[in-house]
PDB file of C-alpha atoms in Angstrom:
ATOM      1  CA  UNK A 176     138.580 117.632 138.949  1.00 77.00           C
ATOM      2  CA  UNK A 177     136.674 120.739 137.950  1.00 86.00           C
ATOM      3  CA  UNK A 178     132.933 121.173 137.561  1.00 91.00           C
ATOM      4  CA  UNK A 179     133.387 121.009 133.777  1.00 87.00           C
ATOM      5  CA  UNK A 180     135.070 117.618 134.057  1.00 90.00           C
ATOM      6  CA  UNK A 181     132.296 116.331 136.325  1.00 94.00           C
ATOM      7  CA  UNK A 182     129.636 117.435 133.816  1.00 93.00           C
ATOM      8  CA  UNK A 183     131.582 115.811 130.964  1.00 92.00           C
ATOM      9  CA  UNK A 184     131.874 112.551 132.915  1.00 95.00           C
ATOM     10  CA  UNK A 185     128.114 112.636 133.585  1.00 95.00           C
ATOM     11  CA  UNK A 186     127.326 113.173 129.890  1.00 93.00           C
ATOM     12  CA  UNK A 187     129.714 110.425 128.800  1.00 93.00           C
ATOM     13  CA  UNK A 188     128.234 108.045 131.382  1.00 95.00           C
ATOM     14  CA  UNK A 189     124.688 108.865 130.270  1.00 94.00           C
ATOM     15  CA  UNK A 190     125.520 108.347 126.590  1.00 92.00           C
ATOM     16  CA  UNK A 191     127.335 105.097 127.363  1.00 93.00           C
ATOM     17  CA  UNK A 192     124.370 103.845 129.411  1.00 94.00           C
ATOM     18  CA  UNK A 193     122.025 104.715 126.553  1.00 92.00           C
ATOM     19  CA  UNK A 194     124.239 102.915 124.010  1.00 92.00           C
ATOM     20  CA  UNK A 195     124.380  99.779 126.190  1.00 93.00           C
ATOM     21  CA  UNK A 196     120.611  99.851 126.740  1.00 92.00           C
ATOM     22  CA  UNK A 197     119.900 100.362 123.033  1.00 90.00           C
ATOM     23  CA  UNK A 198     122.274  97.662 121.831  1.00 90.00           C
ATOM     24  CA  UNK A 199     122.033  94.942 124.485  1.00 91.00           C
ATOM     25  CA  UNK A 200     119.104  95.419 126.898  1.00 90.00           C
ATOM     26  CA  UNK A 201     116.223  96.631 124.711  1.00 89.00           C
ATOM     27  CA  UNK A 202     116.285  93.642 122.274  1.00 88.00           C
ATOM     28  CA  UNK A 203     115.906  91.281 125.261  1.00 90.00           C
ATOM     29  CA  UNK A 204     112.984  93.075 126.924  1.00 89.00           C
ATOM     30  CA  UNK A 205     109.381  91.873 126.456  1.00 88.00           C
ATOM     31  CA  UNK A 206     110.302  88.449 125.095  1.00 86.00           C
ATOM     32  CA  UNK A 207     111.881  87.161 121.929  1.00 88.00           C
ATOM     33  CA  UNK A 208     112.429  89.499 118.969  1.00 87.00           C
ATOM     34  CA  UNK A 209     110.378  88.378 115.978  1.00 87.00           C
ATOM     35  CA  UNK A 210     111.691  90.989 113.536  1.00 89.00           C
ATOM     36  CA  UNK A 211     114.262  93.773 113.653  1.00 90.00           C
ATOM     37  CA  UNK A 212     114.125  96.348 110.860  1.00 91.00           C
ATOM     38  CA  UNK A 213     116.798  99.043 110.347  1.00 91.00           C
ATOM     39  CA  UNK A 214     115.428 102.539 109.866  1.00 91.00           C
ATOM     40  CA  UNK A 215     116.666 105.563 107.962  1.00 87.00           C
ATOM     41  CA  UNK A 216     118.787 107.961 109.928  1.00 84.00           C
ATOM     42  CA  UNK A 217     117.501 111.392 110.777  1.00 78.00           C
ATOM     43  CA  UNK A 218     119.318 114.670 110.201  1.00 75.00           C
ATOM     44  CA  UNK A 219     123.047 114.119 110.273  1.00 82.00           C
ATOM     45  CA  UNK A 220     123.699 117.852 110.084  1.00 90.00           C
ATOM     46  CA  UNK A 221     122.892 118.164 113.795  1.00 88.00           C
ATOM     47  CA  UNK A 222     125.531 115.529 114.552  1.00 88.00           C
ATOM     48  CA  UNK A 223     128.090 117.305 112.371  1.00 91.00           C
ATOM     49  CA  UNK A 224     127.423 120.569 114.201  1.00 93.00           C
ATOM     50  CA  UNK A 225     127.705 118.868 117.607  1.00 91.00           C
ATOM     51  CA  UNK A 226     130.971 117.109 116.752  1.00 92.00           C
ATOM     52  CA  UNK A 227     132.291 120.314 115.165  1.00 94.00           C
ATOM     53  CA  UNK A 228     131.572 122.265 118.347  1.00 94.00           C
ATOM     54  CA  UNK A 229     133.326 119.597 120.409  1.00 93.00           C
ATOM     55  CA  UNK A 230     136.371 119.779 118.123  1.00 94.00           C
ATOM     56  CA  UNK A 231     136.423 123.567 118.587  1.00 95.00           C
ATOM     57  CA  UNK A 232     136.312 123.041 122.374  1.00 93.00           C
ATOM     58  CA  UNK A 233     139.186 120.543 122.167  1.00 94.00           C
ATOM     59  CA  UNK A 234     141.247 122.957 120.058  1.00 95.00           C
ATOM     60  CA  UNK A 235     140.484 125.843 122.419  1.00 94.00           C
ATOM     61  CA  UNK A 236     141.417 123.738 125.462  1.00 92.00           C
ATOM     62  CA  UNK A 237     144.717 122.682 123.901  1.00 93.00           C
ATOM     63  CA  UNK A 238     145.642 126.208 122.794  1.00 93.00           C
ATOM     64  CA  UNK A 239     144.855 127.692 126.202  1.00 93.00           C
ATOM     65  CA  UNK A 240     146.862 124.927 127.937  1.00 91.00           C
ATOM     66  CA  UNK A 241     143.792 123.614 129.700  1.00 85.00           C
ATOM     67  CA  UNK A 242     143.653 120.486 131.797  1.00 88.00           C
ATOM     68  CA  UNK A 243     144.680 117.322 130.013  1.00 91.00           C
ATOM     69  CA  UNK A 244     141.790 115.439 131.653  1.00 92.00           C
ATOM     70  CA  UNK A 245     139.311 117.864 130.059  1.00 92.00           C
ATOM     71  CA  UNK A 246     140.835 117.262 126.629  1.00 93.00           C
ATOM     72  CA  UNK A 247     140.567 113.506 127.022  1.00 95.00           C
ATOM     73  CA  UNK A 248     136.989 113.744 128.258  1.00 94.00           C
ATOM     74  CA  UNK A 249     136.060 115.907 125.271  1.00 93.00           C
ATOM     75  CA  UNK A 250     137.696 113.355 122.959  1.00 94.00           C
ATOM     76  CA  UNK A 251     135.683 110.583 124.627  1.00 94.00           C
ATOM     77  CA  UNK A 252     132.524 112.629 124.105  1.00 93.00           C
ATOM     78  CA  UNK A 253     133.408 113.018 120.408  1.00 93.00           C
ATOM     79  CA  UNK A 254     133.841 109.233 120.117  1.00 94.00           C
ATOM     80  CA  UNK A 255     130.478 108.617 121.798  1.00 93.00           C
ATOM     81  CA  UNK A 256     128.812 111.120 119.460  1.00 90.00           C
ATOM     82  CA  UNK A 257     130.374 109.453 116.409  1.00 91.00           C
ATOM     83  CA  UNK A 258     129.140 106.067 117.592  1.00 91.00           C
ATOM     84  CA  UNK A 259     125.616 107.260 118.352  1.00 88.00           C
ATOM     85  CA  UNK A 260     125.144 109.367 115.235  1.00 88.00           C
ATOM     86  CA  UNK A 261     127.048 107.424 112.556  1.00 88.00           C
ATOM     87  CA  UNK A 262     127.851 103.860 113.642  1.00 89.00           C
ATOM     88  CA  UNK A 263     124.652 102.893 115.482  1.00 88.00           C
ATOM     89  CA  UNK A 264     121.660 102.253 113.266  1.00 88.00           C
ATOM     90  CA  UNK A 265     118.158 103.142 114.465  1.00 90.00           C
ATOM     91  CA  UNK A 266     115.789 100.195 114.379  1.00 92.00           C
ATOM     92  CA  UNK A 267     112.290  99.039 115.123  1.00 91.00           C
ATOM     93  CA  UNK A 268     112.071  95.753 117.042  1.00 93.00           C
ATOM     94  CA  UNK A 269     108.882  93.726 116.754  1.00 91.00           C
ATOM     95  CA  UNK A 270     107.910  91.339 119.557  1.00 91.00           C
ATOM     96  CA  UNK A 271     104.863  89.109 120.051  1.00 87.00           C
ATOM     97  CA  UNK A 272     102.883  91.672 122.125  1.00 88.00           C
ATOM     98  CA  UNK A 273     104.199  94.947 120.681  1.00 89.00           C
ATOM     99  CA  UNK A 274     107.239  96.702 119.308  1.00 91.00           C
ATOM    100  CA  UNK A 275     110.009  99.125 120.225  1.00 92.00           C
ATOM    101  CA  UNK A 276     110.157 102.301 118.144  1.00 90.00           C
ATOM    102  CA  UNK A 277     112.497 105.120 119.148  1.00 88.00           C
ATOM    103  CA  UNK A 278     113.226 103.183 122.376  1.00 87.00           C
ATOM    104  CA  UNK A 279     109.553 103.301 123.397  1.00 89.00           C
ATOM    105  CA  UNK A 280     107.465 100.138 123.910  1.00 91.00           C
ATOM    106  CA  UNK A 281     104.187 100.250 121.994  1.00 89.00           C
ATOM    107  CA  UNK A 282     101.628  97.470 122.290  1.00 90.00           C
ATOM    108  CA  UNK A 283      99.797  96.371 119.158  1.00 87.00           C
ATOM    109  CA  UNK A 284      96.366  97.127 120.628  1.00 86.00           C
ATOM    110  CA  UNK A 285      97.291 100.838 120.724  1.00 89.00           C
ATOM    111  CA  UNK A 286      97.444 100.982 116.913  1.00 87.00           C
ATOM    112  CA  UNK A 287      94.198 102.531 115.673  1.00 89.00           C
ATOM    113  CA  UNK A 288      95.084 102.908 111.997  1.00 88.00           C
ATOM    114  CA  UNK A 289      97.930 102.096 109.598  1.00 88.00           C
ATOM    115  CA  UNK A 290      98.656 103.645 106.228  1.00 87.00           C
ATOM    116  CA  UNK A 291     101.478 103.565 103.721  1.00 85.00           C
ATOM    117  CA  UNK A 292     102.450 106.879 102.170  1.00 83.00           C
ATOM    118  CA  UNK A 293     103.503 107.277  98.559  1.00 81.00           C
ATOM    119  CA  UNK A 294     107.158 107.680  99.491  1.00 82.00           C
ATOM    120  CA  UNK A 295     107.264 104.399 101.449  1.00 82.00           C
ATOM    121  CA  UNK A 296     106.696 105.681 104.981  1.00 86.00           C
ATOM    122  CA  UNK A 297     104.575 103.479 107.222  1.00 87.00           C
ATOM    123  CA  UNK A 298     102.234 105.693 109.246  1.00 89.00           C
ATOM    124  CA  UNK A 299     100.788 104.209 112.443  1.00 89.00           C
ATOM    125  CA  UNK A 300      98.127 106.212 114.220  1.00 89.00           C
ATOM    126  CA  UNK A 301      98.018 105.630 117.971  1.00 89.00           C
ATOM    127  CA  UNK A 302      95.535 107.145 120.421  1.00 88.00           C
ATOM    128  CA  UNK A 303      97.170 110.561 120.528  1.00 88.00           C
ATOM    129  CA  UNK A 304     100.303 110.186 118.426  1.00 89.00           C
ATOM    130  CA  UNK A 305     101.326 109.354 114.898  1.00 91.00           C
ATOM    131  CA  UNK A 306     104.405 107.220 114.231  1.00 88.00           C
ATOM    132  CA  UNK A 307     106.288 107.685 110.976  1.00 88.00           C
ATOM    133  CA  UNK A 308     108.371 104.584 110.311  1.00 89.00           C
ATOM    134  CA  UNK A 309     110.915 105.199 107.549  1.00 89.00           C
ATOM    135  CA  UNK A 310     112.536 101.875 106.704  1.00 90.00           C
ATOM    136  CA  UNK A 311     115.958 101.662 105.080  1.00 87.00           C
ATOM    137  CA  UNK A 312     114.922  98.928 102.647  1.00 86.00           C
ATOM    138  CA  UNK A 313     111.461  99.234 101.070  1.00 87.00           C
ATOM    139  CA  UNK A 314     111.095  95.421 101.022  1.00 87.00           C
ATOM    140  CA  UNK A 315     111.030  95.469 104.820  1.00 87.00           C
ATOM    141  CA  UNK A 316     107.536  96.978 104.686  1.00 87.00           C
ATOM    142  CA  UNK A 317     106.216  93.665 103.370  1.00 86.00           C
ATOM    143  CA  UNK A 318     107.924  91.816 106.236  1.00 89.00           C
ATOM    144  CA  UNK A 319     106.270  94.176 108.716  1.00 87.00           C
ATOM    145  CA  UNK A 320     102.890  93.663 107.054  1.00 84.00           C
ATOM    146  CA  UNK A 321     103.204  89.870 107.172  1.00 86.00           C
ATOM    147  CA  UNK A 322     104.277  89.947 110.812  1.00 86.00           C
ATOM    148  CA  UNK A 323     101.419  92.232 111.847  1.00 82.00           C
ATOM    149  CA  UNK A 324      98.874  90.076 109.994  1.00 82.00           C
ATOM    150  CA  UNK A 325     100.309  86.947 111.617  1.00 82.00           C
ATOM    151  CA  UNK A 326     100.356  88.324 115.173  1.00 76.00           C
ATOM    152  CA  UNK A 327      96.980  90.059 115.018  1.00 70.00           C
TER     153      UNK A 327
END
């Protein structure tokens, strides 16, 4: 196994660990989930570029008669990228004491100010950071409002 294969295995393992954490572990942390809202996806062009580069690497490895293990590892990395960028949906998970946004736990008492922009983006001002929550369905903003009023 070459150094390239070891690095590929490490990246695949890290992405798989992240996918398992995001899908199975995070919703169970900090108590019961009160509300889970799907969010809009960010730039897909970055994902297309990444997958395109991996396909070029696979093609180059096959044409230069590279190691078969490297080809399979690159294919596994492509599958992980497709899952993470296209299949998995980003979400915000509201709990009784706080919420998960972008895999970060934020307690409700950290919210200093909340606003709704004209284009339907919920803006939460924390101590030193501003969160821009872009929901997939505009009706979900009302659910968030009702939950925050109820828990606060």
